[in-house]
Amino acid sequence: MRMPHLPESYAGKGGQVMNHFMILAVLLPLGTCYTSYSQQESVVFPVTYLNISKDLDLQRLLVEWDVVKSAHDAELAMSFEIQVRRTDEATTVWTEFHNVTLDKLRKPLHWTWDSDIPLECMSHAVRIRSKAEASKIWSKWSLWETVPGLDNSNRSGPQIFPKEKFLAEGSDITLCCIGGKGQTIKEFSVYPTVDVLKHTNSQVRLLTVENLSHDKGSNIHFYCYDENGQLHQAAFFVGKPPDTPKDFSCHTQDMKRVTCTWREAETYLYGRNSPRYTLSKTSSPKIALCKASCSKQCSCSWDIGHQRIWNVTVTVENPLGKKTATHVFDVNHRMYPTAPFQVWEDCTDTEITLHWNYENSGIELFCQTEVLQPDGKVELHNSSVADSRRVTVRGLQPYTEYRARVRCGAAEHFWRWSEWSQPLTARTKEGTPSGKLDIWREITPVLGGRTVTLFWKQTPSFQANGKIISYEVTWKKIEDGSKPESISFSSVYNSTRIFIDNHSYRISIMAKNNVNFSLPSVLIISRATNNSTEELKEGQVNGTDDGIFISWEPRSIYDSYIIDWCNFPRLQPCDLQWKRFAPNTSSAVISSGESQTNILSDCAAVLQAMVAFVPGVRYKFCIYGSIANRASLLEKKIGYLRELPPRLDPIVRKVDLNYNSVTLSWDSYLTNESEPGFVRGYHVYVSPVQGNCNLKGSKKHILSDESELCKYTIENPEEKRYTVKHLMPNTKYKIVVKAFTGGGETPITDFRYIDTPCNSNILYFVFLVVIVPTLVAAICHWKMKWVKECCCPAIPSPNKSKVLSFKEFKIDSEKVMKINDCLPDVLATDSDAEVQKLRPVTWSSLSSISSEDKIDGHNSSWIYPSENVVRDFPPTPTHQTHTCFENFAYSSPLEAESDPYHIPETLEAGRTNQAVMLYQPQCYLDIFHEDAASTAREIAERKNSLRYISQTDIRCLGERL
């Protein structure tokens, strides 16, 4: 078809029109979009349809709604706000925003909500509002759409919701109980008791149980009572959803039938609620291949026919869930043979050959043998040839029991070993004994020779290689070629006694089984000598936690050392034991339980193994050096596993008492073998019966009753005497002497009581201080007048004397006694002229005094001249008058040292010279007359020459002067 040709002018106009058309085509959609967007911002699209339903099995609300057609046509992106409310609650219990883009198909919109409480408990209401996502304006809320609960229904009694169901462990659940119409709930409880949260109104009660557990039982029961006492109850099962089957695998044992196994997980749901298993082809899950059975593990078997590749699925489900596991396998690679059977053996002394049978499955098998050694070690031996049904085990010990068992697996495409066959116990045959017996001897000198007791035992290096039936003992004199003697003993014996003379002997012992003798064990007995072994000093050894430690001085000449001892040193026989040591050994810890067990009966072997050193028992050890089977005694040791306190206290035989010490003497303490320890010394305990002890040189010792004792330690066990010093006189003490060992001493129970005597020195002192003065005082009291006259003569009282009865003569207001007023007892003058001058005054005065006025009986008429007295007065131009007074109260030292006056004839004849010497008439210068002295100095010197003498200084001579 040919197009008509247009003029150019027309063509230009057409192009312009086309351009305008294209512009309009672009602007028109934009305008539409703008108009639509403007409408979305200002126009709302309210909900036009709302419907609510509920799924009680899932406890879920199903909400369906729609909006106006224009929103679908515009395919708007909408937002919806959805609120849920319960009838008994004023507030909204759930708010959620739901975004969706509408389509032109006008399909209604859907939303679901899972309730946290049963929907039967109360009514639920839903409302929705909407807005375009581009808009800020929400539509009005729709009306509340309500799904009624059962709280408003007509019921005759209470009901619990939800109904019976299964609960997963660890989950939470809320239940409600609704009362009958017009009825209120009185009680809503659960058993077993668990922690619950309760919410209550007048007719409906809610009960929430959190974190459910099966610990208190897999069943939980709820009980609800209304005010009329009507009851409704519900039971719930707590468990776990099933887990994916573990260790799921399949195998065949005969290439005809396949068995799949897996492990069952605990769900805590039992009976008809326990897990259910289904095994099926993965391609056909609804067709079960077999029915599973579960005990220790689950299994399911079916015939495989000619199919070799399988893909199977096991499904497990219970009321709380479902899980599956899938397994793909090739039957040829899943061969699991049956266990071998009919196992038997062929034995020699060192080999065992095992034989067995197994079911023929058409597949080559190779087998493995396990051999259990007597020491517990396990050896595995593999057969070297496929389908071989025997194996030989070599290198075994003669006459030894072994346990063996067999298992097999596929030689090609090995997957798993079969189960072990039943174990077989086999014993190798007997062989010649290997090694030597360990032998020892005890030599006892007797008249004419010696008695040798021989002992033997099997060592770890000795192998009987059979049953020992006898022991052969042979002895021969070494010095000559005499014929050897021998004797055989049953295997139940491990010692014998032979008599030999004083020559050297070679002794050998061999063990014999049903095959042959062992190598001989040789012992050389040296010639008897007079050297006594008693000269060896016994050293002391100490016990440890593991035994008794023994050391000795090594000698390079010996090739071994032997120590022997008795397990029961206080019994006969003492159960002699011995042990050998290498030549480079110089110490060992001996434990009686470690000694090699002799070949005795089983019961005796058990008793031997149970032997152990006992604390408090003294053991004696002899150390021998051996060279070329000839033993020599080197040292002796004695010791204890652990020392115990002494059984008895020392007996104190003598007690020597002093006022401040006590000496104790006791008998020698017995230190024989029966003692439970070595006596290390003694303790002496002292204490006063009343009060605590603090004696010098002692230590404090506190008893169990918290009383204190003084403790003295004597570290020399040979000491038998001790003196306790620093005691108090006349005090009662308790004292005891205790012996101590390395194990201490026995508790203090009994004391010896002593009383220290009084201190005689103190008695002497008391006698001198108290008794003598008392006696003197008594005598003085008895002779009071005589004592008073001798020791305390009467002193004239100046107040009673006539001396002071002179007329007053005062000089400067002081009384002055004139010589003329003084009536002396005696006057002495230097010259007769002076006497004549004084006589008219003094004598007349003396004569006028009556006898009763004389002072104390003194003769006042004694006046005599002192012609022989030498005076030391300086010469004066005037004549001096010297007057002497017979008075005991004054004495001049100068006059006392000069020759005494001669006694006048008027004195009594019985007066002694000594008394006359004491009675010294003293000179007194007449200082009251101015003509008596020339100067004042002389007067002062004369006054100073006078001295007062107390009358108490005059000794009494038994009569009055």
PDB file of C-alpha atoms in Angstrom, residues 550-774:
ATOM      1  CA  ILE A 550      67.033 -50.431 109.436  1.00  0.00           C
ATOM      2  CA  SER A 551      70.492 -49.374 108.305  1.00  0.00           C
ATOM      3  CA  TRP A 552      73.827 -51.139 108.473  1.00  0.00           C
ATOM      4  CA  GLU A 553      77.439 -50.560 107.591  1.00  0.00           C
ATOM      5  CA  PRO A 554      78.108 -51.992 104.097  1.00  0.00           C
ATOM      6  CA  ARG A 555      81.092 -54.257 103.433  1.00  0.00           C
ATOM      7  CA  SER A 556      82.473 -54.651  99.945  1.00  0.00           C
ATOM      8  CA  ILE A 557      83.306 -58.338 100.336  1.00  0.00           C
ATOM      9  CA  TYR A 558      79.677 -59.491 100.390  1.00  0.00           C
ATOM     10  CA  ASP A 559      77.577 -60.211  97.330  1.00  0.00           C
ATOM     11  CA  SER A 560      74.260 -59.784  99.184  1.00  0.00           C
ATOM     12  CA  TYR A 561      72.732 -59.018 102.566  1.00  0.00           C
ATOM     13  CA  ILE A 562      69.997 -60.869 104.433  1.00  0.00           C
ATOM     14  CA  ILE A 563      67.816 -59.532 107.251  1.00  0.00           C
ATOM     15  CA  ASP A 564      65.732 -61.945 109.270  1.00  0.00           C
ATOM     16  CA  TRP A 565      63.167 -61.324 111.988  1.00  0.00           C
ATOM     17  CA  CYS A 566      60.167 -62.930 113.675  1.00  0.00           C
ATOM     18  CA  ASN A 567      56.657 -61.778 112.930  1.00  0.00           C
ATOM     19  CA  PHE A 568      55.535 -63.058 116.347  1.00  0.00           C
ATOM     20  CA  PRO A 569      58.557 -62.685 118.645  1.00  0.00           C
ATOM     21  CA  ARG A 570      56.576 -63.737 121.745  1.00  0.00           C
ATOM     22  CA  LEU A 571      55.375 -67.037 120.229  1.00  0.00           C
ATOM     23  CA  GLN A 572      57.038 -70.300 119.301  1.00  0.00           C
ATOM     24  CA  PRO A 573      57.401 -70.863 116.436  1.00  0.00           C
ATOM     25  CA  CYS A 574      57.848 -67.178 115.862  1.00  0.00           C
ATOM     26  CA  ASP A 575      57.167 -67.222 112.101  1.00  0.00           C
ATOM     27  CA  LEU A 576      60.702 -66.431 110.962  1.00  0.00           C
ATOM     28  CA  GLN A 577      60.901 -64.146 107.923  1.00  0.00           C
ATOM     29  CA  TRP A 578      63.826 -62.955 105.856  1.00  0.00           C
ATOM     30  CA  LYS A 579      64.583 -60.636 102.983  1.00  0.00           C
ATOM     31  CA  ARG A 580      67.568 -60.333 100.651  1.00  0.00           C
ATOM     32  CA  PHE A 581      69.185 -57.105  99.495  1.00  0.00           C
ATOM     33  CA  ALA A 582      71.660 -56.187  96.784  1.00  0.00           C
ATOM     34  CA  PRO A 583      75.337 -55.613  97.742  1.00  0.00           C
ATOM     35  CA  ASN A 584      75.091 -51.864  97.175  1.00  0.00           C
ATOM     36  CA  THR A 585      72.257 -51.518  99.708  1.00  0.00           C
ATOM     37  CA  SER A 586      72.871 -50.196 103.221  1.00  0.00           C
ATOM     38  CA  SER A 587      69.361 -49.445 104.520  1.00  0.00           C
ATOM     39  CA  ALA A 588      65.805 -50.688 104.165  1.00  0.00           C
ATOM     40  CA  VAL A 589      62.299 -50.279 105.549  1.00  0.00           C
ATOM     41  CA  ILE A 590      61.022 -53.647 106.734  1.00  0.00           C
ATOM     42  CA  SER A 591      57.307 -54.340 106.759  1.00  0.00           C
ATOM     43  CA  SER A 592      56.175 -57.770 107.795  1.00  0.00           C
ATOM     44  CA  GLY A 593      53.294 -57.689 105.325  1.00  0.00           C
ATOM     45  CA  GLU A 594      55.714 -57.325 102.409  1.00  0.00           C
ATOM     46  CA  SER A 595      57.491 -60.609 103.033  1.00  0.00           C
ATOM     47  CA  GLN A 596      57.076 -63.066 100.208  1.00  0.00           C
ATOM     48  CA  THR A 597      54.218 -65.447 100.778  1.00  0.00           C
ATOM     49  CA  ASN A 598      55.310 -69.014 101.358  1.00  0.00           C
ATOM     50  CA  ILE A 599      53.779 -71.804  99.391  1.00  0.00           C
ATOM     51  CA  LEU A 600      51.071 -72.691 101.845  1.00  0.00           C
ATOM     52  CA  SER A 601      47.418 -73.303 101.510  1.00  0.00           C
ATOM     53  CA  ASP A 602      45.231 -70.477 100.254  1.00  0.00           C
ATOM     54  CA  CYS A 603      43.987 -69.753 103.780  1.00  0.00           C
ATOM     55  CA  ALA A 604      47.533 -69.629 105.161  1.00  0.00           C
ATOM     56  CA  ALA A 605      48.581 -67.327 102.330  1.00  0.00           C
ATOM     57  CA  VAL A 606      45.792 -64.933 103.210  1.00  0.00           C
ATOM     58  CA  LEU A 607      46.837 -64.965 106.875  1.00  0.00           C
ATOM     59  CA  GLN A 608      50.459 -64.376 105.891  1.00  0.00           C
ATOM     60  CA  ALA A 609      49.478 -61.370 103.779  1.00  0.00           C
ATOM     61  CA  MET A 610      47.504 -59.968 106.681  1.00  0.00           C
ATOM     62  CA  VAL A 611      50.488 -60.066 109.079  1.00  0.00           C
ATOM     63  CA  ALA A 612      51.800 -56.652 110.012  1.00  0.00           C
ATOM     64  CA  PHE A 613      54.036 -55.214 112.695  1.00  0.00           C
ATOM     65  CA  VAL A 614      52.140 -54.372 115.872  1.00  0.00           C
ATOM     66  CA  PRO A 615      52.780 -51.197 117.925  1.00  0.00           C
ATOM     67  CA  GLY A 616      54.271 -51.880 121.354  1.00  0.00           C
ATOM     68  CA  VAL A 617      55.984 -55.151 120.335  1.00  0.00           C
ATOM     69  CA  ARG A 618      59.766 -55.305 120.282  1.00  0.00           C
ATOM     70  CA  TYR A 619      61.191 -56.894 117.132  1.00  0.00           C
ATOM     71  CA  LYS A 620      64.704 -58.229 116.758  1.00  0.00           C
ATOM     72  CA  PHE A 621      66.505 -58.023 113.421  1.00  0.00           C
ATOM     73  CA  CYS A 622      69.701 -59.853 112.475  1.00  0.00           C
ATOM     74  CA  ILE A 623      71.730 -58.565 109.539  1.00  0.00           C
ATOM     75  CA  TYR A 624      73.890 -61.058 107.652  1.00  0.00           C
ATOM     76  CA  GLY A 625      76.426 -60.641 104.896  1.00  0.00           C
ATOM     77  CA  SER A 626      76.537 -63.424 102.315  1.00  0.00           C
ATOM     78  CA  ILE A 627      79.367 -64.452 100.028  1.00  0.00           C
ATOM     79  CA  ALA A 628      79.214 -67.580  97.890  1.00  0.00           C
ATOM     80  CA  ASN A 629      76.061 -68.763  99.732  1.00  0.00           C
ATOM     81  CA  ARG A 630      77.886 -68.523 103.087  1.00  0.00           C
ATOM     82  CA  ALA A 631      76.237 -66.081 105.546  1.00  0.00           C
ATOM     83  CA  SER A 632      77.864 -64.307 108.491  1.00  0.00           C
ATOM     84  CA  LEU A 633      76.126 -62.336 111.212  1.00  0.00           C
ATOM     85  CA  LEU A 634      77.116 -58.656 111.056  1.00  0.00           C
ATOM     86  CA  GLU A 635      74.783 -56.645 113.272  1.00  0.00           C
ATOM     87  CA  LYS A 636      71.776 -56.951 115.550  1.00  0.00           C
ATOM     88  CA  LYS A 637      69.004 -54.421 115.802  1.00  0.00           C
ATOM     89  CA  ILE A 638      65.970 -54.117 118.031  1.00  0.00           C
ATOM     90  CA  GLY A 639      63.096 -51.719 117.608  1.00  0.00           C
ATOM     91  CA  TYR A 640      59.373 -51.032 117.546  1.00  0.00           C
ATOM     92  CA  LEU A 641      56.985 -50.062 114.822  1.00  0.00           C
ATOM     93  CA  ARG A 642      55.685 -47.529 117.339  1.00  0.00           C
ATOM     94  CA  GLU A 643      56.589 -47.321 120.993  1.00  0.00           C
ATOM     95  CA  LEU A 644      53.835 -47.303 123.597  1.00  0.00           C
ATOM     96  CA  PRO A 645      53.916 -45.914 127.160  1.00  0.00           C
ATOM     97  CA  PRO A 646      55.312 -48.227 129.884  1.00  0.00           C
ATOM     98  CA  ARG A 647      52.839 -50.615 131.406  1.00  0.00           C
ATOM     99  CA  LEU A 648      53.968 -50.004 135.019  1.00  0.00           C
ATOM    100  CA  ASP A 649      55.322 -47.060 136.989  1.00  0.00           C
ATOM    101  CA  PRO A 650      58.608 -47.293 138.952  1.00  0.00           C
ATOM    102  CA  ILE A 651      58.128 -48.526 142.525  1.00  0.00           C
ATOM    103  CA  VAL A 652      59.364 -45.861 144.967  1.00  0.00           C
ATOM    104  CA  ARG A 653      60.995 -47.739 147.825  1.00  0.00           C
ATOM    105  CA  LYS A 654      62.426 -44.918 149.910  1.00  0.00           C
ATOM    106  CA  VAL A 655      61.420 -41.341 150.655  1.00  0.00           C
ATOM    107  CA  ASP A 656      63.818 -39.083 152.593  1.00  0.00           C
ATOM    108  CA  LEU A 657      62.092 -35.962 153.839  1.00  0.00           C
ATOM    109  CA  ASN A 658      63.573 -32.654 154.873  1.00  0.00           C
ATOM    110  CA  TYR A 659      61.763 -29.465 155.737  1.00  0.00           C
ATOM    111  CA  ASN A 660      62.472 -28.066 152.209  1.00  0.00           C
ATOM    112  CA  SER A 661      63.271 -31.122 150.075  1.00  0.00           C
ATOM    113  CA  VAL A 662      62.422 -34.754 149.450  1.00  0.00           C
ATOM    114  CA  THR A 663      64.663 -37.466 148.014  1.00  0.00           C
ATOM    115  CA  LEU A 664      62.967 -40.323 146.155  1.00  0.00           C
ATOM    116  CA  SER A 665      64.592 -43.693 145.482  1.00  0.00           C
ATOM    117  CA  TRP A 666      63.052 -46.378 143.260  1.00  0.00           C
ATOM    118  CA  ASP A 667      63.889 -49.827 141.990  1.00  0.00           C
ATOM    119  CA  SER A 668      65.565 -50.405 138.642  1.00  0.00           C
ATOM    120  CA  TYR A 669      62.957 -50.424 135.905  1.00  0.00           C
ATOM    121  CA  LEU A 670      62.665 -53.678 133.979  1.00  0.00           C
ATOM    122  CA  THR A 671      63.737 -53.197 130.352  1.00  0.00           C
ATOM    123  CA  ASN A 672      63.151 -56.696 128.985  1.00  0.00           C
ATOM    124  CA  GLU A 673      61.595 -57.639 125.645  1.00  0.00           C
ATOM    125  CA  SER A 674      58.074 -57.540 127.015  1.00  0.00           C
ATOM    126  CA  GLU A 675      58.206 -53.774 127.494  1.00  0.00           C
ATOM    127  CA  PRO A 676      56.200 -51.787 124.932  1.00  0.00           C
ATOM    128  CA  GLY A 677      59.042 -49.291 124.360  1.00  0.00           C
ATOM    129  CA  PHE A 678      62.563 -48.235 125.281  1.00  0.00           C
ATOM    130  CA  VAL A 679      62.606 -46.453 128.642  1.00  0.00           C
ATOM    131  CA  ARG A 680      64.135 -43.045 127.903  1.00  0.00           C
ATOM    132  CA  GLY A 681      64.027 -41.637 131.449  1.00  0.00           C
ATOM    133  CA  TYR A 682      61.700 -40.567 134.230  1.00  0.00           C
ATOM    134  CA  HIS A 683      59.382 -37.727 135.092  1.00  0.00           C
ATOM    135  CA  VAL A 684      58.881 -36.626 138.696  1.00  0.00           C
ATOM    136  CA  TYR A 685      55.657 -34.712 139.339  1.00  0.00           C
ATOM    137  CA  VAL A 686      55.170 -32.681 142.527  1.00  0.00           C
ATOM    138  CA  SER A 687      52.415 -30.369 143.666  1.00  0.00           C
ATOM    139  CA  PRO A 688      51.062 -29.142 146.970  1.00  0.00           C
ATOM    140  CA  VAL A 689      47.696 -30.592 147.815  1.00  0.00           C
ATOM    141  CA  GLN A 690      46.329 -27.081 148.212  1.00  0.00           C
ATOM    142  CA  GLY A 691      47.135 -24.625 145.441  1.00  0.00           C
ATOM    143  CA  ASN A 692      49.323 -24.744 142.347  1.00  0.00           C
ATOM    144  CA  CYS A 693      52.997 -25.580 142.128  1.00  0.00           C
ATOM    145  CA  ASN A 694      55.728 -23.100 141.160  1.00  0.00           C
ATOM    146  CA  LEU A 695      58.931 -24.748 142.341  1.00  0.00           C
ATOM    147  CA  LYS A 696      62.203 -23.393 141.058  1.00  0.00           C
ATOM    148  CA  GLY A 697      63.767 -25.412 138.235  1.00  0.00           C
ATOM    149  CA  SER A 698      60.552 -27.221 137.263  1.00  0.00           C
ATOM    150  CA  LYS A 699      58.212 -27.004 134.301  1.00  0.00           C
ATOM    151  CA  LYS A 700      54.466 -26.702 134.470  1.00  0.00           C
ATOM    152  CA  HIS A 701      52.381 -29.731 133.592  1.00  0.00           C
ATOM    153  CA  ILE A 702      48.614 -29.389 133.148  1.00  0.00           C
ATOM    154  CA  LEU A 703      46.424 -32.413 133.846  1.00  0.00           C
ATOM    155  CA  SER A 704      43.151 -33.135 132.120  1.00  0.00           C
ATOM    156  CA  ASP A 705      41.261 -31.616 135.061  1.00  0.00           C
ATOM    157  CA  GLU A 706      43.298 -28.394 134.502  1.00  0.00           C
ATOM    158  CA  SER A 707      45.232 -28.812 137.741  1.00  0.00           C
ATOM    159  CA  GLU A 708      48.916 -27.861 137.672  1.00  0.00           C
ATOM    160  CA  LEU A 709      51.909 -29.984 138.590  1.00  0.00           C
ATOM    161  CA  CYS A 710      55.624 -29.274 138.737  1.00  0.00           C
ATOM    162  CA  LYS A 711      57.488 -31.543 136.349  1.00  0.00           C
ATOM    163  CA  TYR A 712      61.114 -32.633 136.585  1.00  0.00           C
ATOM    164  CA  THR A 713      62.692 -34.665 133.769  1.00  0.00           C
ATOM    165  CA  ILE A 714      65.400 -37.278 134.306  1.00  0.00           C
ATOM    166  CA  GLU A 715      66.827 -38.249 130.921  1.00  0.00           C
ATOM    167  CA  ASN A 716      69.092 -41.014 132.225  1.00  0.00           C
ATOM    168  CA  PRO A 717      67.136 -44.294 132.382  1.00  0.00           C
ATOM    169  CA  GLU A 718      69.782 -45.733 134.741  1.00  0.00           C
ATOM    170  CA  GLU A 719      69.092 -43.058 137.381  1.00  0.00           C
ATOM    171  CA  LYS A 720      67.219 -44.361 140.431  1.00  0.00           C
ATOM    172  CA  ARG A 721      67.326 -41.401 142.788  1.00  0.00           C
ATOM    173  CA  TYR A 722      66.163 -37.798 142.595  1.00  0.00           C
ATOM    174  CA  THR A 723      65.874 -34.914 145.080  1.00  0.00           C
ATOM    175  CA  VAL A 724      63.127 -32.311 144.774  1.00  0.00           C
ATOM    176  CA  LYS A 725      64.207 -29.041 146.374  1.00  0.00           C
ATOM    177  CA  HIS A 726      62.637 -25.726 147.333  1.00  0.00           C
ATOM    178  CA  LEU A 727      59.669 -27.273 149.131  1.00  0.00           C
ATOM    179  CA  MET A 728      57.757 -25.432 151.806  1.00  0.00           C
ATOM    180  CA  PRO A 729      58.047 -26.670 155.428  1.00  0.00           C
ATOM    181  CA  ASN A 730      55.032 -28.129 157.148  1.00  0.00           C
ATOM    182  CA  THR A 731      53.174 -28.609 153.821  1.00  0.00           C
ATOM    183  CA  LYS A 732      51.395 -31.607 152.355  1.00  0.00           C
ATOM    184  CA  TYR A 733      52.519 -32.564 148.821  1.00  0.00           C
ATOM    185  CA  LYS A 734      51.429 -35.146 146.305  1.00  0.00           C
ATOM    186  CA  ILE A 735      54.192 -36.771 144.285  1.00  0.00           C
ATOM    187  CA  VAL A 736      54.547 -39.441 141.621  1.00  0.00           C
ATOM    188  CA  VAL A 737      57.365 -40.897 139.488  1.00  0.00           C
ATOM    189  CA  LYS A 738      56.578 -41.950 135.905  1.00  0.00           C
ATOM    190  CA  ALA A 739      58.802 -43.752 133.406  1.00  0.00           C
ATOM    191  CA  PHE A 740      58.503 -42.595 129.798  1.00  0.00           C
ATOM    192  CA  THR A 741      59.374 -44.122 126.428  1.00  0.00           C
ATOM    193  CA  GLY A 742      59.324 -42.873 122.865  1.00  0.00           C
ATOM    194  CA  GLY A 743      55.576 -43.407 123.081  1.00  0.00           C
ATOM    195  CA  GLY A 744      55.162 -41.165 126.111  1.00  0.00           C
ATOM    196  CA  GLU A 745      53.881 -42.206 129.511  1.00  0.00           C
ATOM    197  CA  THR A 746      50.685 -43.509 131.012  1.00  0.00           C
ATOM    198  CA  PRO A 747      48.174 -41.017 132.462  1.00  0.00           C
ATOM    199  CA  ILE A 748      48.696 -39.954 136.051  1.00  0.00           C
ATOM    200  CA  THR A 749      46.114 -41.616 138.275  1.00  0.00           C
ATOM    201  CA  ASP A 750      47.688 -42.322 141.699  1.00  0.00           C
ATOM    202  CA  PHE A 751      49.795 -40.005 143.842  1.00  0.00           C
ATOM    203  CA  ARG A 752      51.938 -40.562 146.886  1.00  0.00           C
ATOM    204  CA  TYR A 753      51.337 -38.010 149.642  1.00  0.00           C
ATOM    205  CA  ILE A 754      54.080 -36.603 151.881  1.00  0.00           C
ATOM    206  CA  ASP A 755      54.179 -34.012 154.670  1.00  0.00           C
ATOM    207  CA  THR A 756      57.300 -31.894 155.006  1.00  0.00           C
ATOM    208  CA  PRO A 757      58.435 -31.336 158.663  1.00  0.00           C
ATOM    209  CA  CYS A 758      58.749 -27.974 160.384  1.00  0.00           C
ATOM    210  CA  ASN A 759      61.904 -25.904 160.045  1.00  0.00           C
ATOM    211  CA  SER A 760      63.962 -26.350 163.356  1.00  0.00           C
ATOM    212  CA  ASN A 761      65.879 -23.139 162.713  1.00  0.00           C
ATOM    213  CA  ILE A 762      62.633 -21.265 162.781  1.00  0.00           C
ATOM    214  CA  LEU A 763      61.750 -22.966 166.092  1.00  0.00           C
ATOM    215  CA  TYR A 764      65.052 -21.833 167.569  1.00  0.00           C
ATOM    216  CA  PHE A 765      64.429 -18.349 166.355  1.00  0.00           C
ATOM    217  CA  VAL A 766      60.894 -18.401 167.781  1.00  0.00           C
ATOM    218  CA  PHE A 767      62.281 -19.707 171.084  1.00  0.00           C
ATOM    219  CA  LEU A 768      64.820 -16.891 171.281  1.00  0.00           C
ATOM    220  CA  VAL A 769      62.462 -14.185 170.140  1.00  0.00           C
ATOM    221  CA  VAL A 770      59.305 -15.261 171.955  1.00  0.00           C
ATOM    222  CA  ILE A 771      59.968 -17.794 174.716  1.00  0.00           C
ATOM    223  CA  VAL A 772      63.082 -16.240 176.303  1.00  0.00           C
ATOM    224  CA  PRO A 773      61.695 -12.677 176.445  1.00  0.00           C
ATOM    225  CA  THR A 774      58.459 -14.062 177.854  1.00  0.00           C
TER     226      THR A 774
END
